[in-house]
mmCIF file of N, CA and C in Angstrom:
data_model
loop_
_atom_site.group_PDB
_atom_site.id
_atom_site.type_symbol
_atom_site.label_atom_id
_atom_site.label_comp_id
_atom_site.label_asym_id
_atom_site.label_seq_id
_atom_site.Cartn_x
_atom_site.Cartn_y
_atom_site.Cartn_z
ATOM 1 N N MET A 8 0.841 -1.176 0.000
ATOM 2 C CA MET A 8 0.000 0.000 0.000
ATOM 3 C C MET A 8 0.888 1.241 0.000
ATOM 4 N N ARG A 9 0.561 2.184 -0.850
ATOM 5 C CA ARG A 9 1.344 3.403 -0.951
ATOM 6 C C ARG A 9 0.763 4.476 -0.053
ATOM 7 N N GLY A 10 1.645 5.222 0.585
ATOM 8 C CA GLY A 10 1.202 6.321 1.442
ATOM 9 C C GLY A 10 0.876 7.548 0.629
ATOM 10 N N ARG A 11 0.374 8.560 1.296
ATOM 11 C CA ARG A 11 0.075 9.825 0.630
ATOM 12 C C ARG A 11 1.374 10.477 0.187
ATOM 13 N N PRO A 12 1.345 11.118 -0.979
ATOM 14 C CA PRO A 12 2.561 11.816 -1.403
ATOM 15 C C PRO A 12 2.898 12.931 -0.425
ATOM 16 N N GLY A 13 4.161 13.164 -0.199
ATOM 17 C CA GLY A 13 4.589 14.198 0.736
ATOM 18 C C GLY A 13 4.474 15.591 0.144
ATOM 19 N N ILE A 14 4.648 16.557 0.990
ATOM 20 C CA ILE A 14 4.563 17.953 0.571
ATOM 21 C C ILE A 14 5.791 18.372 -0.235
ATOM 22 N N GLY A 15 6.866 17.588 -0.159
ATOM 23 C CA GLY A 15 8.128 17.955 -0.791
ATOM 24 C C GLY A 15 8.025 18.358 -2.240
ATOM 25 N N ARG A 16 7.147 17.745 -2.991
ATOM 26 C CA ARG A 16 7.048 18.067 -4.418
ATOM 27 C C ARG A 16 6.504 19.469 -4.673
ATOM 28 N N TYR A 17 5.863 20.076 -3.672
ATOM 29 C CA TYR A 17 5.307 21.420 -3.817
ATOM 30 C C TYR A 17 6.276 22.511 -3.361
ATOM 31 N N LEU A 18 7.348 22.121 -2.700
ATOM 32 C CA LEU A 18 8.287 23.097 -2.143
ATOM 33 C C LEU A 18 9.259 23.523 -3.236
ATOM 34 N N ASN A 19 8.916 24.605 -3.927
ATOM 35 C CA ASN A 19 9.628 25.000 -5.136
ATOM 36 C C ASN A 19 10.607 26.162 -4.958
ATOM 37 N N ARG A 20 10.839 26.581 -3.728
ATOM 38 C CA ARG A 20 11.794 27.663 -3.476
ATOM 39 C C ARG A 20 12.785 27.265 -2.405
ATOM 40 N N ALA A 21 13.960 27.842 -2.480
ATOM 41 C CA ALA A 21 14.973 27.678 -1.434
ATOM 42 C C ALA A 21 15.064 29.005 -0.685
ATOM 43 N N LEU A 22 14.893 28.934 0.635
ATOM 44 C CA LEU A 22 14.976 30.132 1.468
ATOM 45 C C LEU A 22 16.058 29.946 2.516
ATOM 46 N N GLU A 23 16.862 30.970 2.713
ATOM 47 C CA GLU A 23 17.879 30.942 3.764
ATOM 48 C C GLU A 23 17.214 31.276 5.097
ATOM 49 N N VAL A 24 17.613 30.571 6.153
ATOM 50 C CA VAL A 24 17.107 30.827 7.497
ATOM 51 C C VAL A 24 18.155 31.644 8.240
ATOM 52 N N TRP A 25 17.798 32.863 8.610
ATOM 53 C CA TRP A 25 18.668 33.750 9.384
ATOM 54 C C TRP A 25 18.058 33.902 10.767
ATOM 55 N N ARG A 26 18.861 33.653 11.811
ATOM 56 C CA ARG A 26 18.357 33.650 13.188
ATOM 57 C C ARG A 26 19.050 34.740 14.005
ATOM 58 N N PRO A 27 18.273 35.499 14.797
ATOM 59 C CA PRO A 27 18.893 36.478 15.690
ATOM 60 C C PRO A 27 19.783 35.758 16.709
ATOM 61 N N THR A 28 21.013 36.222 16.830
ATOM 62 C CA THR A 28 21.984 35.613 17.733
ATOM 63 C C THR A 28 22.692 36.719 18.501
ATOM 64 N N THR A 29 22.811 36.537 19.812
ATOM 65 C CA THR A 29 23.493 37.517 20.655
ATOM 66 C C THR A 29 24.977 37.197 20.689
ATOM 67 N N VAL A 30 25.802 38.215 20.395
ATOM 68 C CA VAL A 30 27.257 38.042 20.374
ATOM 69 C C VAL A 30 27.901 39.182 21.161
ATOM 70 N N PRO A 31 29.100 38.943 21.708
ATOM 71 C CA PRO A 31 29.805 40.020 22.422
ATOM 72 C C PRO A 31 30.116 41.174 21.466
ATOM 73 N N ASP A 32 30.015 42.403 21.970
ATOM 74 C CA ASP A 32 30.299 43.557 21.115
ATOM 75 C C ASP A 32 31.748 44.033 21.220
ATOM 76 N N GLY A 33 32.560 43.359 22.049
ATOM 77 C CA GLY A 33 33.956 43.746 22.187
ATOM 78 C C GLY A 33 34.190 44.818 23.241
ATOM 79 N N TYR A 34 33.126 45.329 23.830
ATOM 80 C CA TYR A 34 33.236 46.379 24.835
ATOM 81 C C TYR A 34 32.587 45.970 26.153
ATOM 82 N N GLY A 35 32.400 44.669 26.357
ATOM 83 C CA GLY A 35 31.798 44.176 27.586
ATOM 84 C C GLY A 35 30.288 44.009 27.511
ATOM 85 N N GLY A 36 29.703 44.382 26.388
ATOM 86 C CA GLY A 36 28.255 44.244 26.212
ATOM 87 C C GLY A 36 27.945 43.201 25.148
ATOM 88 N N GLN A 37 26.742 43.236 24.685
ATOM 89 C CA GLN A 37 26.311 42.298 23.655
ATOM 90 C C GLN A 37 25.519 43.032 22.585
ATOM 91 N N THR A 38 25.493 42.439 21.416
ATOM 92 C CA THR A 38 24.678 42.944 20.322
ATOM 93 C C THR A 38 23.987 41.755 19.666
ATOM 94 N N THR A 39 22.871 42.014 19.052
ATOM 95 C CA THR A 39 22.143 40.945 18.371
ATOM 96 C C THR A 39 22.280 41.148 16.870
ATOM 97 N N MET A 40 22.629 40.068 16.187
ATOM 98 C CA MET A 40 22.754 40.126 14.731
ATOM 99 C C MET A 40 22.135 38.867 14.129
ATOM 100 N N LEU A 41 21.751 38.936 12.863
ATOM 101 C CA LEU A 41 21.200 37.778 12.181
ATOM 102 C C LEU A 41 22.341 36.926 11.642
ATOM 103 N N VAL A 42 22.276 35.616 11.916
ATOM 104 C CA VAL A 42 23.314 34.678 11.493
ATOM 105 C C VAL A 42 22.660 33.598 10.634
ATOM 106 N N LEU A 43 23.259 33.316 9.481
ATOM 107 C CA LEU A 43 22.746 32.283 8.583
ATOM 108 C C LEU A 43 22.823 30.924 9.257
ATOM 109 N N GLN A 44 21.673 30.209 9.306
ATOM 110 C CA GLN A 44 21.599 28.896 9.934
ATOM 111 C C GLN A 44 21.616 27.773 8.905
ATOM 112 N N SER A 45 20.775 27.889 7.885
ATOM 113 C CA SER A 45 20.624 26.822 6.900
ATOM 114 C C SER A 45 19.790 27.343 5.737
ATOM 115 N N THR A 46 19.554 26.466 4.779
ATOM 116 C CA THR A 46 18.641 26.738 3.679
ATOM 117 C C THR A 46 17.549 25.683 3.732
ATOM 118 N N VAL A 47 16.295 26.104 3.551
ATOM 119 C CA VAL A 47 15.162 25.180 3.594
ATOM 120 C C VAL A 47 14.380 25.273 2.289
ATOM 121 N N ARG A 48 13.722 24.174 1.948
ATOM 122 C CA ARG A 48 12.801 24.161 0.817
ATOM 123 C C ARG A 48 11.462 24.677 1.303
ATOM 124 N N ALA A 49 10.787 25.469 0.456
ATOM 125 C CA ALA A 49 9.555 26.114 0.895
ATOM 126 C C ALA A 49 8.612 26.384 -0.267
ATOM 127 N N LYS A 50 7.359 26.599 0.088
ATOM 128 C CA LYS A 50 6.343 27.090 -0.839
ATOM 129 C C LYS A 50 5.756 28.328 -0.199
ATOM 130 N N VAL A 51 5.837 29.455 -0.902
ATOM 131 C CA VAL A 51 5.334 30.723 -0.385
ATOM 132 C C VAL A 51 3.983 31.009 -1.029
ATOM 133 N N ASP A 52 2.927 31.048 -0.219
ATOM 134 C CA ASP A 52 1.602 31.395 -0.729
ATOM 135 C C ASP A 52 1.533 32.885 -1.000
ATOM 136 N N GLN A 53 0.687 33.269 -1.949
ATOM 137 C CA GLN A 53 0.491 34.669 -2.291
ATOM 138 C C GLN A 53 -0.366 35.343 -1.228
ATOM 139 N N PRO A 54 -0.162 36.646 -1.018
ATOM 140 C CA PRO A 54 -1.019 37.371 -0.069
ATOM 141 C C PRO A 54 -2.425 37.518 -0.639
ATOM 142 N N SER A 55 -3.353 37.896 0.217
ATOM 143 C CA SER A 55 -4.734 38.093 -0.209
ATOM 144 C C SER A 55 -4.822 39.297 -1.148
ATOM 145 N N PRO A 56 -5.902 39.391 -1.951
ATOM 146 C CA PRO A 56 -6.061 40.554 -2.843
ATOM 147 C C PRO A 56 -6.045 41.880 -2.085
ATOM 148 N N THR A 57 -6.638 41.916 -0.900
ATOM 149 C CA THR A 57 -6.632 43.141 -0.101
ATOM 150 C C THR A 57 -5.213 43.522 0.287
ATOM 151 N N GLU A 58 -4.436 42.521 0.711
ATOM 152 C CA GLU A 58 -3.049 42.798 1.089
ATOM 153 C C GLU A 58 -2.230 43.245 -0.113
ATOM 154 N N ARG A 59 -2.516 42.713 -1.286
ATOM 155 C CA ARG A 59 -1.806 43.155 -2.499
ATOM 156 C C ARG A 59 -2.090 44.619 -2.787
ATOM 157 N N LEU A 60 -3.334 45.041 -2.595
ATOM 158 C CA LEU A 60 -3.692 46.440 -2.807
ATOM 159 C C LEU A 60 -2.948 47.327 -1.823
ATOM 160 N N VAL A 61 -2.922 46.924 -0.566
ATOM 161 C CA VAL A 61 -2.225 47.687 0.471
ATOM 162 C C VAL A 61 -0.717 47.696 0.201
ATOM 163 N N ALA A 62 -0.210 46.643 -0.438
ATOM 164 C CA ALA A 62 1.229 46.534 -0.695
ATOM 165 C C ALA A 62 1.752 47.637 -1.590
ATOM 166 N N ALA A 63 0.873 48.277 -2.334
ATOM 167 C CA ALA A 63 1.299 49.367 -3.204
ATOM 168 C C ALA A 63 1.607 50.639 -2.413
ATOM 169 N N GLN A 64 1.231 50.664 -1.128
ATOM 170 C CA GLN A 64 1.460 51.838 -0.295
ATOM 171 C C GLN A 64 2.880 51.818 0.273
ATOM 172 N N THR A 65 3.348 52.955 0.666
ATOM 173 C CA THR A 65 4.692 53.097 1.213
ATOM 174 C C THR A 65 4.877 52.264 2.472
ATOM 175 N N THR A 66 5.990 51.545 2.534
ATOM 176 C CA THR A 66 6.382 50.718 3.669
ATOM 177 C C THR A 66 5.216 49.857 4.161
ATOM 178 N N SER A 67 4.563 49.201 3.240
ATOM 179 C CA SER A 67 3.433 48.357 3.614
ATOM 180 C C SER A 67 3.927 47.022 4.150
ATOM 181 N N ARG A 68 3.046 46.358 4.891
ATOM 182 C CA ARG A 68 3.340 45.037 5.433
ATOM 183 C C ARG A 68 2.192 44.117 5.073
ATOM 184 N N HIS A 69 2.517 42.916 4.703
ATOM 185 C CA HIS A 69 1.468 41.942 4.502
ATOM 186 C C HIS A 69 1.993 40.558 4.819
ATOM 187 N N SER A 70 1.051 39.659 5.092
ATOM 188 C CA SER A 70 1.444 38.334 5.561
ATOM 189 C C SER A 70 1.381 37.304 4.435
ATOM 190 N N HIS A 71 2.153 36.273 4.608
ATOM 191 C CA HIS A 71 2.168 35.118 3.711
ATOM 192 C C HIS A 71 2.166 33.883 4.595
ATOM 193 N N ASP A 72 1.705 32.786 4.050
ATOM 194 C CA ASP A 72 1.919 31.479 4.665
ATOM 195 C C ASP A 72 3.046 30.827 3.882
ATOM 196 N N ILE A 73 4.022 30.287 4.599
ATOM 197 C CA ILE A 73 5.120 29.567 3.964
ATOM 198 C C ILE A 73 5.077 28.135 4.472
ATOM 199 N N TYR A 74 4.991 27.191 3.538
ATOM 200 C CA TYR A 74 4.941 25.774 3.876
ATOM 201 C C TYR A 74 6.337 25.183 3.792
ATOM 202 N N LEU A 75 6.673 24.334 4.777
ATOM 203 C CA LEU A 75 8.005 23.749 4.920
ATOM 204 C C LEU A 75 7.871 22.269 5.242
ATOM 205 N N LEU A 76 8.974 21.539 5.110
ATOM 206 C CA LEU A 76 8.986 20.162 5.583
ATOM 207 C C LEU A 76 8.801 20.166 7.092
ATOM 208 N N PRO A 77 8.180 19.128 7.664
ATOM 209 C CA PRO A 77 7.884 19.141 9.108
ATOM 210 C C PRO A 77 9.115 19.245 10.004
ATOM 211 N N GLY A 78 10.267 18.793 9.544
ATOM 212 C CA GLY A 78 11.467 18.850 10.369
ATOM 213 C C GLY A 78 12.314 20.094 10.173
ATOM 214 N N ALA A 79 11.847 21.049 9.360
ATOM 215 C CA ALA A 79 12.626 22.262 9.090
ATOM 216 C C ALA A 79 12.819 23.064 10.380
ATOM 217 N N ASP A 80 14.065 23.471 10.637
ATOM 218 C CA ASP A 80 14.371 24.238 11.843
ATOM 219 C C ASP A 80 14.128 25.723 11.571
ATOM 220 N N VAL A 81 12.860 26.114 11.651
ATOM 221 C CA VAL A 81 12.441 27.501 11.479
ATOM 222 C C VAL A 81 11.660 27.871 12.726
ATOM 223 N N ARG A 82 12.005 29.020 13.313
ATOM 224 C CA ARG A 82 11.422 29.432 14.590
ATOM 225 C C ARG A 82 10.897 30.856 14.516
ATOM 226 N N ARG A 83 10.025 31.171 15.459
ATOM 227 C CA ARG A 83 9.523 32.541 15.589
ATOM 228 C C ARG A 83 10.715 33.480 15.745
ATOM 229 N N GLY A 84 10.695 34.600 15.015
ATOM 230 C CA GLY A 84 11.780 35.569 15.080
ATOM 231 C C GLY A 84 12.827 35.388 13.993
ATOM 232 N N ASP A 85 12.847 34.219 13.348
ATOM 233 C CA ASP A 85 13.786 33.997 12.248
ATOM 234 C C ASP A 85 13.408 34.885 11.068
ATOM 235 N N GLU A 86 14.367 35.077 10.168
ATOM 236 C CA GLU A 86 14.107 35.765 8.915
ATOM 237 C C GLU A 86 14.399 34.779 7.800
ATOM 238 N N LEU A 87 13.460 34.638 6.865
ATOM 239 C CA LEU A 87 13.634 33.761 5.712
ATOM 240 C C LEU A 87 13.912 34.644 4.504
ATOM 241 N N ARG A 88 15.018 34.369 3.820
ATOM 242 C CA ARG A 88 15.419 35.207 2.683
ATOM 243 C C ARG A 88 15.556 34.377 1.420
ATOM 244 N N GLY A 89 15.121 34.967 0.323
ATOM 245 C CA GLY A 89 15.254 34.314 -0.975
ATOM 246 C C GLY A 89 14.710 35.233 -2.049
ATOM 247 N N SER A 90 14.700 34.757 -3.284
ATOM 248 C CA SER A 90 14.177 35.561 -4.380
ATOM 249 C C SER A 90 12.927 34.897 -4.945
ATOM 250 N N ASP A 91 12.033 35.740 -5.468
ATOM 251 C CA ASP A 91 10.817 35.213 -6.071
ATOM 252 C C ASP A 91 11.102 34.812 -7.518
ATOM 253 N N ALA A 92 10.069 34.425 -8.256
ATOM 254 C CA ALA A 92 10.237 33.943 -9.631
ATOM 255 C C ALA A 92 10.840 35.000 -10.551
ATOM 256 N N SER A 93 10.624 36.278 -10.235
ATOM 257 C CA SER A 93 11.166 37.347 -11.082
ATOM 258 C C SER A 93 12.592 37.734 -10.684
ATOM 259 N N GLY A 94 13.109 37.127 -9.617
ATOM 260 C CA GLY A 94 14.462 37.437 -9.160
ATOM 261 C C GLY A 94 14.522 38.524 -8.107
ATOM 262 N N THR A 95 13.377 39.052 -7.691
ATOM 263 C CA THR A 95 13.332 40.076 -6.656
ATOM 264 C C THR A 95 13.649 39.459 -5.301
ATOM 265 N N GLN A 96 14.595 40.051 -4.588
ATOM 266 C CA GLN A 96 14.958 39.555 -3.263
ATOM 267 C C GLN A 96 13.848 39.860 -2.268
ATOM 268 N N GLN A 97 13.554 38.898 -1.404
ATOM 269 C CA GLN A 97 12.523 39.061 -0.389
ATOM 270 C C GLN A 97 13.071 38.608 0.958
ATOM 271 N N ALA A 98 12.573 39.232 2.024
ATOM 272 C CA ALA A 98 12.911 38.838 3.389
ATOM 273 C C ALA A 98 11.615 38.790 4.185
ATOM 274 N N PHE A 99 11.351 37.632 4.784
ATOM 275 C CA PHE A 99 10.127 37.402 5.550
ATOM 276 C C PHE A 99 10.493 37.224 7.020
ATOM 277 N N ARG A 100 9.810 37.929 7.916
ATOM 278 C CA ARG A 100 10.004 37.768 9.360
ATOM 279 C C ARG A 100 8.974 36.758 9.859
ATOM 280 N N VAL A 101 9.443 35.690 10.516
ATOM 281 C CA VAL A 101 8.559 34.631 10.991
ATOM 282 C C VAL A 101 7.827 35.085 12.256
ATOM 283 N N GLN A 102 6.493 35.052 12.204
ATOM 284 C CA GLN A 102 5.649 35.413 13.339
ATOM 285 C C GLN A 102 5.303 34.188 14.188
ATOM 286 N N SER A 103 5.063 33.051 13.533
ATOM 287 C CA SER A 103 4.761 31.808 14.245
ATOM 288 C C SER A 103 4.940 30.630 13.293
ATOM 289 N N VAL A 104 5.111 29.440 13.879
ATOM 290 C CA VAL A 104 5.233 28.199 13.112
ATOM 291 C C VAL A 104 4.300 27.177 13.746
ATOM 292 N N VAL A 105 3.477 26.536 12.926
ATOM 293 C CA VAL A 105 2.529 25.535 13.411
ATOM 294 C C VAL A 105 2.600 24.290 12.539
ATOM 295 N N GLN A 106 2.102 23.182 13.093
ATOM 296 C CA GLN A 106 1.975 21.922 12.358
ATOM 297 C C GLN A 106 0.579 21.374 12.586
ATOM 298 N N PRO A 107 0.037 20.656 11.590
ATOM 299 C CA PRO A 107 -1.245 19.994 11.827
ATOM 300 C C PRO A 107 -1.047 18.837 12.805
ATOM 301 N N SER A 108 -2.142 18.232 13.254
ATOM 302 C CA SER A 108 -2.039 17.147 14.232
ATOM 303 C C SER A 108 -1.207 15.974 13.702
ATOM 304 N N THR A 109 -1.266 15.728 12.409
ATOM 305 C CA THR A 109 -0.374 14.763 11.776
ATOM 306 C C THR A 109 0.694 15.584 11.074
ATOM 307 N N PRO A 110 1.929 15.574 11.579
ATOM 308 C CA PRO A 110 2.950 16.498 11.054
ATOM 309 C C PRO A 110 3.464 16.123 9.659
ATOM 310 N N VAL A 111 2.683 16.469 8.633
ATOM 311 C CA VAL A 111 3.105 16.229 7.256
ATOM 312 C C VAL A 111 3.742 17.479 6.660
ATOM 313 N N TYR A 112 3.607 18.614 7.338
ATOM 314 C CA TYR A 112 4.239 19.863 6.923
ATOM 315 C C TYR A 112 4.291 20.791 8.130
ATOM 316 N N SER A 113 5.085 21.843 8.008
ATOM 317 C CA SER A 113 5.050 22.961 8.955
ATOM 318 C C SER A 113 4.592 24.180 8.173
ATOM 319 N N LYS A 114 3.865 25.060 8.839
ATOM 320 C CA LYS A 114 3.413 26.290 8.191
ATOM 321 C C LYS A 114 3.884 27.462 9.025
ATOM 322 N N ALA A 115 4.641 28.343 8.390
ATOM 323 C CA ALA A 115 5.120 29.550 9.057
ATOM 324 C C ALA A 115 4.277 30.731 8.598
ATOM 325 N N LEU A 116 3.714 31.453 9.556
ATOM 326 C CA LEU A 116 3.043 32.707 9.248
ATOM 327 C C LEU A 116 4.123 33.775 9.295
ATOM 328 N N VAL A 117 4.307 34.475 8.176
ATOM 329 C CA VAL A 117 5.403 35.434 8.080
ATOM 330 C C VAL A 117 4.886 36.785 7.607
ATOM 331 N N GLU A 118 5.721 37.786 7.793
ATOM 332 C CA GLU A 118 5.389 39.133 7.354
ATOM 333 C C GLU A 118 6.483 39.622 6.413
ATOM 334 N N LEU A 119 6.074 40.141 5.288
ATOM 335 C CA LEU A 119 6.983 40.736 4.313
ATOM 336 C C LEU A 119 6.815 42.241 4.397
ATOM 337 N N THR A 120 7.898 42.965 4.612
ATOM 338 C CA THR A 120 7.853 44.420 4.649
ATOM 339 C C THR A 120 8.474 44.946 3.371
ATOM 340 N N GLN A 121 7.752 45.849 2.701
ATOM 341 C CA GLN A 121 8.251 46.425 1.469
ATOM 342 C C GLN A 121 8.448 47.929 1.653
ATOM 343 N N GLY A 122 9.553 48.407 1.119
ATOM 344 C CA GLY A 122 9.809 49.839 1.146
ATOM 345 C C GLY A 122 9.190 50.516 -0.065
ATOM 346 N N GLU A 123 9.207 51.819 -0.069
ATOM 347 C CA GLU A 123 8.636 52.583 -1.170
ATOM 348 C C GLU A 123 9.358 52.250 -2.469
ATOM 349 N N GLY A 124 8.604 52.052 -3.531
ATOM 350 C CA GLY A 124 9.177 51.801 -4.839
ATOM 351 C C GLY A 124 9.447 50.332 -5.135
ATOM 352 N N GLU A 125 9.264 49.450 -4.156
ATOM 353 C CA GLU A 125 9.483 48.026 -4.413
ATOM 354 C C GLU A 125 8.280 47.457 -5.132
ATOM 355 N N PRO A 126 8.495 46.448 -5.988
ATOM 356 C CA PRO A 126 7.362 45.834 -6.674
ATOM 357 C C PRO A 126 6.473 45.119 -5.682
ATOM 358 N N HIS A 127 5.200 44.998 -6.045
ATOM 359 C CA HIS A 127 4.266 44.287 -5.154
ATOM 360 C C HIS A 127 4.604 42.815 -5.132
ATOM 361 N N GLY A 128 4.230 42.125 -4.034
ATOM 362 C CA GLY A 128 4.560 40.718 -3.929
ATOM 363 C C GLY A 128 3.561 39.975 -3.211
#
């Protein structure tokens, strides 16, 4: 008997996982910087039509769902970086990560922040 096909075939993007890490600042204190952890396979869902409209505004924010393999080490506060199909660089801040009761995938709720003049996404 064959099992259900996995989510892997739908994960068509590679995203770098950058994690906030506290490091000494050389003066007795600490600073937090993003450090590259790994690269994960992902599927980035498109934002809603309303969010796309708002995305045309200056420094707009909108959310995406990003689907990952269930064992992907992605955590709240991480930043996922990669380029879309047109080659535009994107950075998503992870708000939360959840799995269904049967862990066949992980879903990260993320926020994409766009500056003025950036293409909609």
